[in-house]
Amino acid sequence: MGHTSMSFAVQASYLIATLLLVLGLKQMSSPRTARNGMLFAGVGMLLATVVTFLYLPAVHRLASLPGHEGVWWHRLALILIAMAVGGVPAWWSGRRVPLTDMPQMVAIYNGLGGGAAAAIAAVEMYSGRAYLGSLEFPIIAVIGALVGALGLGGSIIAFLKLQGWMGSPRIGGRNFINAILAILLLALTVASIFPSSASYVNLSVDSLVGIFLIASLVFGILITMPIGGADMPVVISTYNACIGLAVGFEGFVLQNPAMIIAGTIVGAAGTLLTVLMARAMNRSFFNVWLSGFGDVGTATAAAGPQQAMKSMDARDAAATMAYFEDVIVVPGYGLAVAQAQHKLWEFVQMLQKRGVRVRFAIHPVAGRMPGHMSVLLAEAGVPYDLIYDLEEINSDFANADVALVIGANDVVNPAARTDKSSPIYGMPILNADQARQVLVIKRGRGAGFSGIENQLFFGANTQLVFGDAQDVISKMIQALKEL
Amino acid sequence: MTGFVALYIFLIAAIAGYEIISRVPVILHTPLMSGSNFVHGIVLVGAMVAMAEARGSLEVTVGFIGVVMATSNVVGGYVSTERMLEMFKSKKENA
């Protein structure tokens, strides 16, 4: 098989690298050790990569490849060029992109990993190596390729949607097209496992594999397209898990234990994360995938309430809070978009100096990713002990003087508790409406990301401060200084 | 490595992955998603091997694209996770 001849040095480095990656991931699940964990994982990755590269000529006998006698270093140079081509833009974009755009960057880096898994499978299939062993090798190689390419297609769509470059187009007969493509894809998958079948339809194996990979990619694009933006966290997390699995599968094909273990662990961890998120939104995993929020949302939006919204000046809002005792802040995507987290923390500290108790209530799916808000607040320097999860704080809203909602919408929509016809009915929400007074900082009068009208904004005790969160909070800070 | 040995590894790794993440505060969900994305960037070692063993222009081209994509996964995954976790440092110092 050619893959079993791994040298001792490579084997040992993979053992250590795997240990470091797994320990790193473990440490990343606690705030105190998270940075340390990333360091572990980084060292592990570097070790595996460098040792693999250095031992490529020895282990894979590059020099003896037919047609490559004496020019084996060409291949090494090509690998270095490829690493530069992939690594430099990724480094540059990862450094430069504003923090609010991180979710879509995670989506795209993740998708590219899936593409890499598919590329490995393709090389193994083109060369025929995937078909040398017993049947489990082609089966696993082909399934890994399917999942990897599908994940790449889907991640590209997730990226485009989060970047705001794409809506949720409704294509007539979508289900029919998807069903046809699914059957075609199944046939291509089976055919790729038994490549001799290609000759029945006058195809070369190379073309068959190419068509199979493109069909997988297109299928990933099509199944992700109708899903609404509000469900994107579940989508990205699903693809993260799937691609982990694809990497593990290709690891089996290459007989590479580091890839098997690291890939599988990500597959399992990602699956659990997906389930936790779907549960927090009270949506089953299958509902997210089979129907988008957007499909139902716009229908109910028209039948929304007709009362008037009451607006309030930013200065009055600040003064209101300054003279109360207990304020709960509910941040949402609007805060991230406006990059107002630093201003917000400055404002909160001023309130604290005046003796106001301020806490932050974080809905698990506020923003565009689970934990999105926590990351944002962490960036501004808000200490952990002021940040509360949904279960921890929800009963406290009834006793709070003010709930300050900043750019959040669906996660505070009381329709989730009361309106059985609402698409978000049953989703746990923050009970901001139960506070004595609700102040909402909101950019415009329109409905939220999911397109569902929000009763909270029309409540008797609700006042809206219209404007960009950054501007509004700046004005509120100014107002407090003058008090 | 036969199918069954791989299956055992697969099984134990899956349980380990599940256990590792089962007690994560919400605050770390995004960095952890990004971090686990970095971890499956180990696909890079496989992409390098596939590229090294590729013969003919088709295989070399696909192998090249594979290394490009895998490197983006690793580098992008590392940089974005590191940036998110940097914020936890500043936070700890403030507290």
XYZ file of C-alpha atoms in Angstrom:
578
model
C 0.000 0.000 0.000
C 2.974 2.257 0.325
C 1.585 4.083 3.296
C 2.686 1.692 6.003
C 6.375 2.502 5.664
C 6.283 5.417 8.057
C 9.615 5.933 9.756
C 10.103 5.863 13.520
C 10.672 9.637 13.680
C 7.425 10.337 11.851
C 5.496 7.857 13.991
C 6.889 9.355 17.196
C 6.171 12.911 16.101
C 2.571 11.969 15.258
C 2.132 10.373 18.660
C 3.325 13.527 20.421
C 1.405 15.799 18.042
C -1.825 13.871 18.608
C -1.360 14.074 22.362
C -0.757 17.827 22.145
C -3.771 18.397 19.879
C -6.125 16.448 22.129
C -4.787 18.000 25.341
C -4.988 21.411 23.683
C -8.615 20.905 22.757
C -9.344 19.761 26.296
C -7.747 22.894 27.751
C -9.583 25.096 25.305
C -12.825 24.151 27.017
C -12.013 26.178 30.136
C -11.523 29.975 30.133
C -8.452 29.888 32.355
C -6.496 27.361 30.313
C -7.848 28.181 26.856
C -4.826 30.148 25.627
C -2.472 27.523 26.929
C -4.508 24.913 25.086
C -4.158 26.752 21.814
C -0.399 26.883 22.353
C -0.325 23.100 22.903
C -2.357 22.479 19.776
C -0.208 24.892 17.782
C 3.032 23.192 18.834
C 1.527 19.795 18.024
C 0.487 20.928 14.570
C 3.868 22.519 13.863
C 5.691 19.366 14.967
C 3.592 17.069 12.787
C 3.867 19.383 9.785
C 7.623 19.975 9.972
C 8.526 16.325 10.590
C 6.213 15.147 7.795
C 7.804 17.605 5.390
C 11.391 16.745 6.336
C 10.773 13.024 6.007
C 8.829 13.168 2.745
C 11.889 12.362 0.589
C 12.945 9.451 2.798
C 9.569 7.935 3.590
C 7.882 8.346 0.259
C 10.992 7.707 -1.859
C 10.339 10.747 -3.985
C 13.599 10.222 -5.831
C 12.511 6.862 -7.172
C 9.156 7.944 -8.535
C 9.045 7.243 -12.258
C 9.680 10.440 -14.136
C 11.037 12.158 -11.076
C 14.557 10.750 -10.858
C 16.861 13.515 -9.748
C 14.105 16.140 -9.598
C 12.433 15.024 -6.360
C 13.055 18.422 -4.824
C 10.703 19.946 -7.390
C 7.881 18.298 -5.514
C 9.073 19.679 -2.178
C 9.335 23.148 -3.724
C 5.792 22.817 -5.068
C 4.546 21.909 -1.584
C 6.246 24.974 -0.125
C 4.703 27.166 -2.827
C 1.271 25.672 -2.146
C 1.708 26.356 1.570
C 2.592 29.975 0.832
C -0.335 30.350 -1.569
C -2.760 29.000 1.036
C -1.134 30.273 4.196
C -0.364 33.908 3.420
C -3.920 35.005 2.487
C -5.325 33.017 5.420
C -2.886 34.676 7.826
C -3.577 38.085 6.347
C -7.370 37.741 6.388
C -7.412 36.171 9.846
C -5.358 39.047 11.263
C -7.148 41.821 9.466
C -10.831 40.900 9.482
C -12.858 42.669 12.194
C -13.938 40.465 15.054
C -17.595 40.645 14.069
C -16.746 38.914 10.798
C -14.974 36.019 12.521
C -17.918 33.581 12.216
C -17.829 33.629 8.435
C -14.041 33.345 8.473
C -14.334 30.233 10.656
C -16.858 28.913 8.131
C -14.528 29.413 5.191
C -11.329 28.061 6.832
C -13.383 25.091 7.937
C -14.748 24.502 4.424
C -11.239 24.606 2.971
C -10.231 21.809 5.344
C -13.063 19.771 3.860
C -11.833 20.592 0.385
C -8.373 19.362 1.367
C -9.817 16.054 2.595
C -11.639 15.688 -0.724
C -8.430 16.512 -2.623
C -6.537 13.779 -0.750
C -9.270 11.294 -1.632
C -9.163 12.421 -5.257
C -5.396 11.884 -5.530
C -5.746 8.435 -3.951
C -8.558 7.560 -6.372
C -6.824 8.946 -9.465
C -3.662 7.024 -8.622
C -5.640 3.862 -7.966
C -4.104 3.507 -4.497
C -7.549 3.864 -2.881
C -8.621 0.675 -4.686
C -5.614 -1.494 -3.863
C -6.686 -2.818 -0.470
C -9.895 -4.430 0.655
C -13.262 -2.826 -0.040
C -13.317 -0.710 3.133
C -10.598 1.545 1.698
C -12.510 2.808 -1.351
C -15.719 3.039 0.679
C -14.113 5.217 3.338
C -12.102 7.271 0.835
C -15.205 8.006 -1.249
C -17.443 8.859 1.721
C -14.735 11.151 3.101
C -14.496 12.871 -0.287
C -18.277 13.241 -0.469
C -18.524 14.794 2.988
C -15.471 17.016 2.499
C -16.589 18.453 -0.853
C -20.163 18.864 0.380
C -18.841 20.688 3.447
C -16.769 22.993 1.269
C -19.803 23.912 -0.868
C -22.004 24.473 2.165
C -19.356 26.512 3.988
C -18.961 28.819 0.994
C -22.710 29.521 1.168
C -22.532 30.047 4.950
C -19.701 32.518 4.346
C -21.639 34.412 1.659
C -24.763 34.612 3.811
C -22.973 35.834 6.928
C -21.012 38.304 4.851
C -24.370 39.624 3.657
C -23.614 38.864 0.017
C -26.439 36.402 -0.329
C -30.007 36.091 0.896
C -32.170 32.993 0.997
C -33.391 32.709 -2.583
C -36.472 30.599 -3.048
C -36.041 28.419 -6.065
C -39.216 26.873 -7.424
C -39.199 23.080 -7.293
C -36.148 23.119 -5.049
C -37.091 19.891 -3.298
C -37.556 18.159 -6.623
C -34.147 19.314 -7.882
C -32.516 18.291 -4.604
C -34.132 14.854 -4.708
C -32.934 14.249 -8.276
C -29.439 15.420 -7.387
C -29.393 13.276 -4.243
C -30.212 10.165 -6.288
C -27.601 11.107 -8.888
C -25.051 11.730 -6.141
C -25.798 8.367 -4.546
C -25.245 6.669 -7.893
C -21.975 8.575 -8.401
C -20.848 7.624 -4.887
C -21.423 3.931 -5.494
C -19.815 4.184 -8.937
C -16.739 5.853 -7.426
C -16.379 2.981 -4.968
C -16.393 0.535 -7.883
C -14.491 2.504 -10.549
C -14.748 -0.272 -13.129
C -18.401 0.758 -13.461
C -17.235 3.900 -15.261
C -16.583 1.938 -18.416
C -20.280 0.993 -18.722
C -21.150 4.607 -19.401
C -18.059 5.342 -21.458
C -16.439 7.474 -18.771
C -12.820 7.425 -17.708
C -12.256 6.919 -13.987
C -10.722 10.406 -13.856
C -13.887 12.007 -15.258
C -16.103 9.911 -12.984
C -14.227 11.065 -9.881
C -14.271 14.661 -11.123
C -18.036 14.611 -11.737
C -18.592 12.950 -8.361
C -16.639 15.675 -6.533
C -18.359 18.518 -8.380
C -21.786 16.967 -7.725
C -20.949 16.717 -3.995
C -19.891 20.374 -3.938
C -23.037 21.501 -5.760
C -25.226 19.432 -3.455
C -23.632 21.135 -0.431
C -24.389 24.514 -2.012
C -28.009 23.620 -2.785
C -28.932 22.186 0.612
C -27.426 25.184 2.444
C -28.910 27.897 0.223
C -32.503 27.928 1.566
C -31.455 27.900 5.240
C -32.027 31.273 6.912
C -29.186 33.256 8.446
C -30.482 32.763 11.983
C -29.735 29.061 11.712
C -26.178 29.558 10.442
C -24.535 28.699 13.793
C -26.039 25.226 13.576
C -24.990 24.961 9.937
C -21.354 25.954 10.527
C -21.111 23.677 13.526
C -22.532 20.771 11.537
C -20.005 21.270 8.768
C -17.206 21.555 11.318
C -18.159 18.132 12.697
C -18.627 16.595 9.237
C -15.289 17.836 7.978
C -13.573 16.547 11.110
C -15.032 13.172 10.235
C -13.918 13.466 6.602
C -10.375 14.188 7.802
C -10.533 11.128 10.058
C -11.719 8.992 7.124
C -8.940 10.145 4.812
C -6.567 9.479 7.715
C -7.671 5.847 7.572
C -7.083 5.749 3.815
C -3.560 7.158 4.290
C -3.068 4.977 7.385
C -2.247 8.109 9.355
C -3.240 7.757 13.041
C -2.835 11.475 13.818
C -5.435 12.339 11.213
C -7.780 9.552 12.355
C -7.737 10.634 16.000
C -7.729 14.414 15.568
C -10.388 14.250 12.859
C -12.658 11.919 14.806
C -12.370 13.941 17.996
C -13.420 17.063 16.115
C -16.242 15.071 14.538
C -17.573 13.995 17.933
C -17.014 17.323 19.702
C -18.568 19.226 16.802
C -21.605 16.957 16.764
C -22.222 17.567 20.448
C -21.810 21.328 19.979
C -24.330 21.228 17.138
C -26.840 19.334 19.264
C -26.399 21.762 22.191
C -27.017 24.710 19.902
C -30.038 23.227 18.192
C -31.462 22.397 21.627
C -30.938 25.977 22.835
C -33.023 27.150 19.888
C -35.566 24.409 20.522
C -35.176 23.258 16.971
C -34.422 19.742 16.000
C -31.318 19.235 13.936
C -33.452 17.989 11.058
C -35.775 20.985 11.131
C -32.843 23.310 10.609
C -31.700 21.317 7.627
C -35.042 20.651 6.014
C -36.645 24.064 6.334
C -35.170 27.495 6.877
C -36.361 30.031 9.424
C -36.786 32.449 6.539
C -39.323 30.314 4.728
C -41.949 30.642 7.456
C -40.827 33.914 8.978
C -41.851 36.312 6.253
C -45.365 34.896 6.126
C -46.148 35.808 9.740
C -44.344 39.153 9.578
C -47.184 40.706 7.564
C -49.720 39.765 10.222
C -47.662 41.534 12.862
C -49.053 43.872 15.494
C -50.129 47.332 14.433
C -49.510 49.292 17.636
C -47.020 52.125 17.611
C -43.451 51.899 18.830
C -42.483 54.468 21.454
C -39.148 56.080 20.874
C -36.865 57.751 23.382
C -33.860 60.007 23.200
C -30.458 58.489 24.042
C -29.861 61.086 26.791
C -33.160 60.316 28.482
C -32.417 56.624 28.299
C -29.048 57.167 30.018
C -30.605 59.289 32.736
C -33.306 56.672 33.305
C -30.718 53.998 33.943
C -28.539 56.226 36.118
C -31.336 56.622 38.646
C -32.296 52.960 38.878
C -30.593 50.206 40.821
C -30.692 47.067 38.764
C -29.977 46.975 35.033
C -29.624 43.888 32.861
C -27.965 44.349 29.483
C -28.989 42.022 26.638
C -26.462 42.324 23.802
C -27.211 41.096 20.279
C -25.820 41.178 16.798
C -26.414 44.939 16.517
C -23.742 45.482 19.165
C -21.263 43.440 17.146
C -22.095 45.205 13.888
C -21.629 48.622 15.477
C -18.408 47.485 17.226
C -19.839 49.249 20.280
C -18.610 46.778 22.910
C -15.865 49.085 24.233
C -18.221 52.046 24.488
C -20.785 49.824 26.171
C -18.322 48.697 28.838
C -17.260 52.302 29.401
C -20.913 53.250 29.862
C -21.552 50.308 32.202
C -18.542 51.259 34.334
C -19.925 54.773 34.667
C -23.240 53.335 35.805
C -21.427 51.128 38.310
C -19.637 54.163 39.756
C -23.037 55.657 40.376
C -24.005 52.545 42.332
C -26.121 50.842 39.678
C -25.930 47.069 39.595
C -25.340 46.018 35.985
C -25.307 42.479 34.668
C -25.052 41.048 31.168
C -27.476 38.373 30.011
C -26.201 36.228 27.186
C -28.517 34.127 25.094
C -26.669 31.063 23.805
C -27.446 31.902 20.194
C -27.316 35.700 20.355
C -25.299 37.064 17.466
C -24.321 34.837 14.619
C -22.479 32.131 16.535
C -22.906 30.529 19.939
C -20.811 32.528 22.367
C -20.450 35.375 19.876
C -21.568 37.921 22.484
C -19.328 36.501 25.188
C -16.331 36.889 22.919
C -17.299 40.436 22.113
C -17.709 41.396 25.775
C -14.464 39.642 26.625
C -12.725 41.774 24.024
C -14.005 44.900 25.722
C -12.696 43.624 29.068
C -15.980 42.837 30.815
C -15.166 40.488 33.731
C -16.702 36.986 33.722
C -18.648 37.454 36.905
C -20.888 40.063 35.269
C -21.833 37.721 32.437
C -24.747 35.358 32.975
C -26.203 32.532 30.925
C -29.859 32.307 30.075
C -30.751 29.836 32.843
C -28.788 31.764 35.464
C -30.440 35.115 34.963
C -33.833 34.555 33.371
C -35.801 34.605 36.624
C -34.109 37.897 37.621
C -35.654 39.961 34.837
C -38.917 40.208 36.766
C -37.040 42.032 39.558
C -34.883 44.206 37.316
C -35.571 47.906 36.880
C -34.337 48.111 33.319
C -33.577 45.602 30.603
C -31.300 47.298 28.063
C -31.571 45.395 24.778
C -28.837 46.318 22.305
C -29.342 45.095 18.774
C -30.944 41.813 19.863
C -34.269 40.726 18.474
C -35.322 37.097 18.126
C -33.686 36.054 21.408
C -35.979 38.409 23.359
C -39.144 37.864 21.308
C -41.959 36.895 23.701
C -43.774 35.238 20.797
C -41.517 32.262 21.483
C -43.410 31.781 24.767
C -46.932 32.746 23.734
C -47.599 32.515 20.010
C -47.996 28.935 18.811
C -48.082 30.049 15.180
C -44.690 31.747 15.424
C -41.808 29.889 13.805
C -39.747 30.440 16.931
C -42.453 29.158 19.300
C -40.866 27.087 22.052
C -37.365 28.525 21.718
C -36.033 29.569 25.126
C -35.743 33.344 25.210
C -34.450 35.944 27.631
C -37.481 37.324 29.485
C -36.501 40.955 28.956
C -40.180 41.871 28.593
C -40.704 41.119 32.291
C -38.413 43.925 33.457
C -40.109 47.037 34.809
C -38.846 48.997 31.861
C -37.371 47.840 28.582
C -34.999 50.054 26.599
C -34.124 48.847 23.131
C -31.296 50.255 21.034
C -32.206 49.423 17.469
C -31.052 50.597 14.093
C -34.397 50.713 12.311
C -38.018 49.804 12.628
C -37.765 46.621 10.577
C -38.039 43.051 11.759
C -35.016 41.053 12.880
C -32.690 38.751 11.021
C -35.267 35.983 10.890
C -37.947 38.361 9.567
C -40.268 37.728 12.502
C -42.091 40.703 14.042
C -41.300 41.272 17.720
C -44.090 42.089 20.202
C -41.544 43.279 22.738
C -40.947 46.467 20.735
C -44.621 47.395 21.038
C -44.937 46.626 24.749
C -46.421 49.217 27.132
C -43.177 49.349 29.128
C -40.859 49.427 26.114
C -39.047 52.435 24.735
C -36.910 52.359 21.620
C -33.768 54.354 21.064
C -33.221 54.361 17.321
C -29.707 54.572 15.959
C -26.428 52.784 15.521
C -25.355 51.271 18.865
C -21.990 53.041 18.737
C -23.613 56.487 18.288
C -26.349 55.883 20.821
C -23.997 54.666 23.529
C -21.581 57.559 22.876
C -24.469 59.934 23.439
C -25.445 58.054 26.590
C -21.888 58.367 27.936
C -21.939 62.081 27.187
C -25.261 62.397 28.970
C -23.938 60.659 32.086
C -20.907 62.959 32.179
C -23.219 65.939 32.229
C -25.523 64.598 34.906
C -4.020 -1.026 10.220
C -7.076 -3.121 9.488
C -10.662 -1.963 9.576
C -11.306 -3.215 13.089
C -8.251 -1.624 14.687
C -9.206 1.643 13.007
C -12.749 1.160 14.260
C -11.500 0.855 17.858
C -9.422 4.017 17.493
C -12.405 5.723 15.903
C -14.705 4.652 18.742
C -12.409 5.780 21.543
C -11.600 9.070 19.818
C -15.312 9.748 19.364
C -15.987 9.183 23.071
C -13.001 11.352 23.999
C -14.256 14.153 21.766
C -17.686 13.967 23.323
C -16.299 14.047 26.868
C -13.902 16.903 26.158
C -16.624 19.259 25.079
C -19.467 18.195 27.319
C -18.627 20.796 29.960
C -17.868 23.973 28.073
C -19.211 27.343 29.211
C -21.159 29.186 26.519
C -18.508 31.892 26.621
C -16.052 29.532 24.941
C -18.282 28.080 22.248
C -17.062 30.284 19.409
C -13.347 30.012 20.238
C -13.756 26.272 20.727
C -15.481 25.869 17.385
C -12.630 27.797 15.825
C -10.065 25.780 17.804
C -11.525 22.445 16.744
C -11.537 23.757 13.197
C -7.785 24.317 13.625
C -7.332 20.786 14.996
C -8.818 19.139 11.900
C -6.249 21.175 9.982
C -4.049 18.123 10.648
C -5.377 17.215 7.198
C -2.324 19.196 6.027
C 0.036 16.286 6.758
C -2.155 14.050 4.626
C -2.284 16.626 1.853
C 1.525 16.839 1.844
C 1.833 13.060 1.605
C -0.744 12.904 -1.211
C 1.128 15.663 -3.046
C 4.469 13.916 -2.583
C 3.122 10.679 -4.032
C 1.163 12.305 -6.858
C 2.160 11.352 -10.394
C 1.073 13.044 -13.569
C -0.251 16.542 -13.980
C -3.835 15.801 -12.866
C -2.769 14.293 -9.539
C -0.152 16.987 -8.955
C -2.687 19.742 -9.657
C -5.292 18.279 -7.314
C -2.597 17.588 -4.717
C -1.387 21.172 -4.990
C -4.926 22.517 -4.446
C -5.230 20.158 -1.482
C -2.104 21.563 0.187
C -3.268 25.134 -0.501
C -6.664 24.479 1.112
C -5.242 22.524 4.063
C -2.721 25.287 4.813
C -5.530 27.877 4.778
C -7.400 25.701 7.259
C -4.400 25.467 9.595
C -3.194 29.066 9.378
C -6.643 30.683 9.313
C -7.847 28.419 12.117
C -4.844 29.287 14.272
C -4.904 33.037 13.692
C -8.647 33.418 14.271
C -8.688 31.266 17.418
C -5.638 33.036 18.794
C -7.283 36.412 18.199
C -10.437 35.386 20.025
C -8.465 33.969 22.937
C -6.267 37.073 23.196
C -9.346 38.845 24.463
C -9.540 36.491 27.387
C -6.080 37.568 28.439
C -6.896 41.261 28.530
C -10.054 40.414 30.392
C -8.248 38.480 33.085
C -5.834 41.350 33.627
C -8.685 43.796 33.929
C -10.541 41.703 36.461
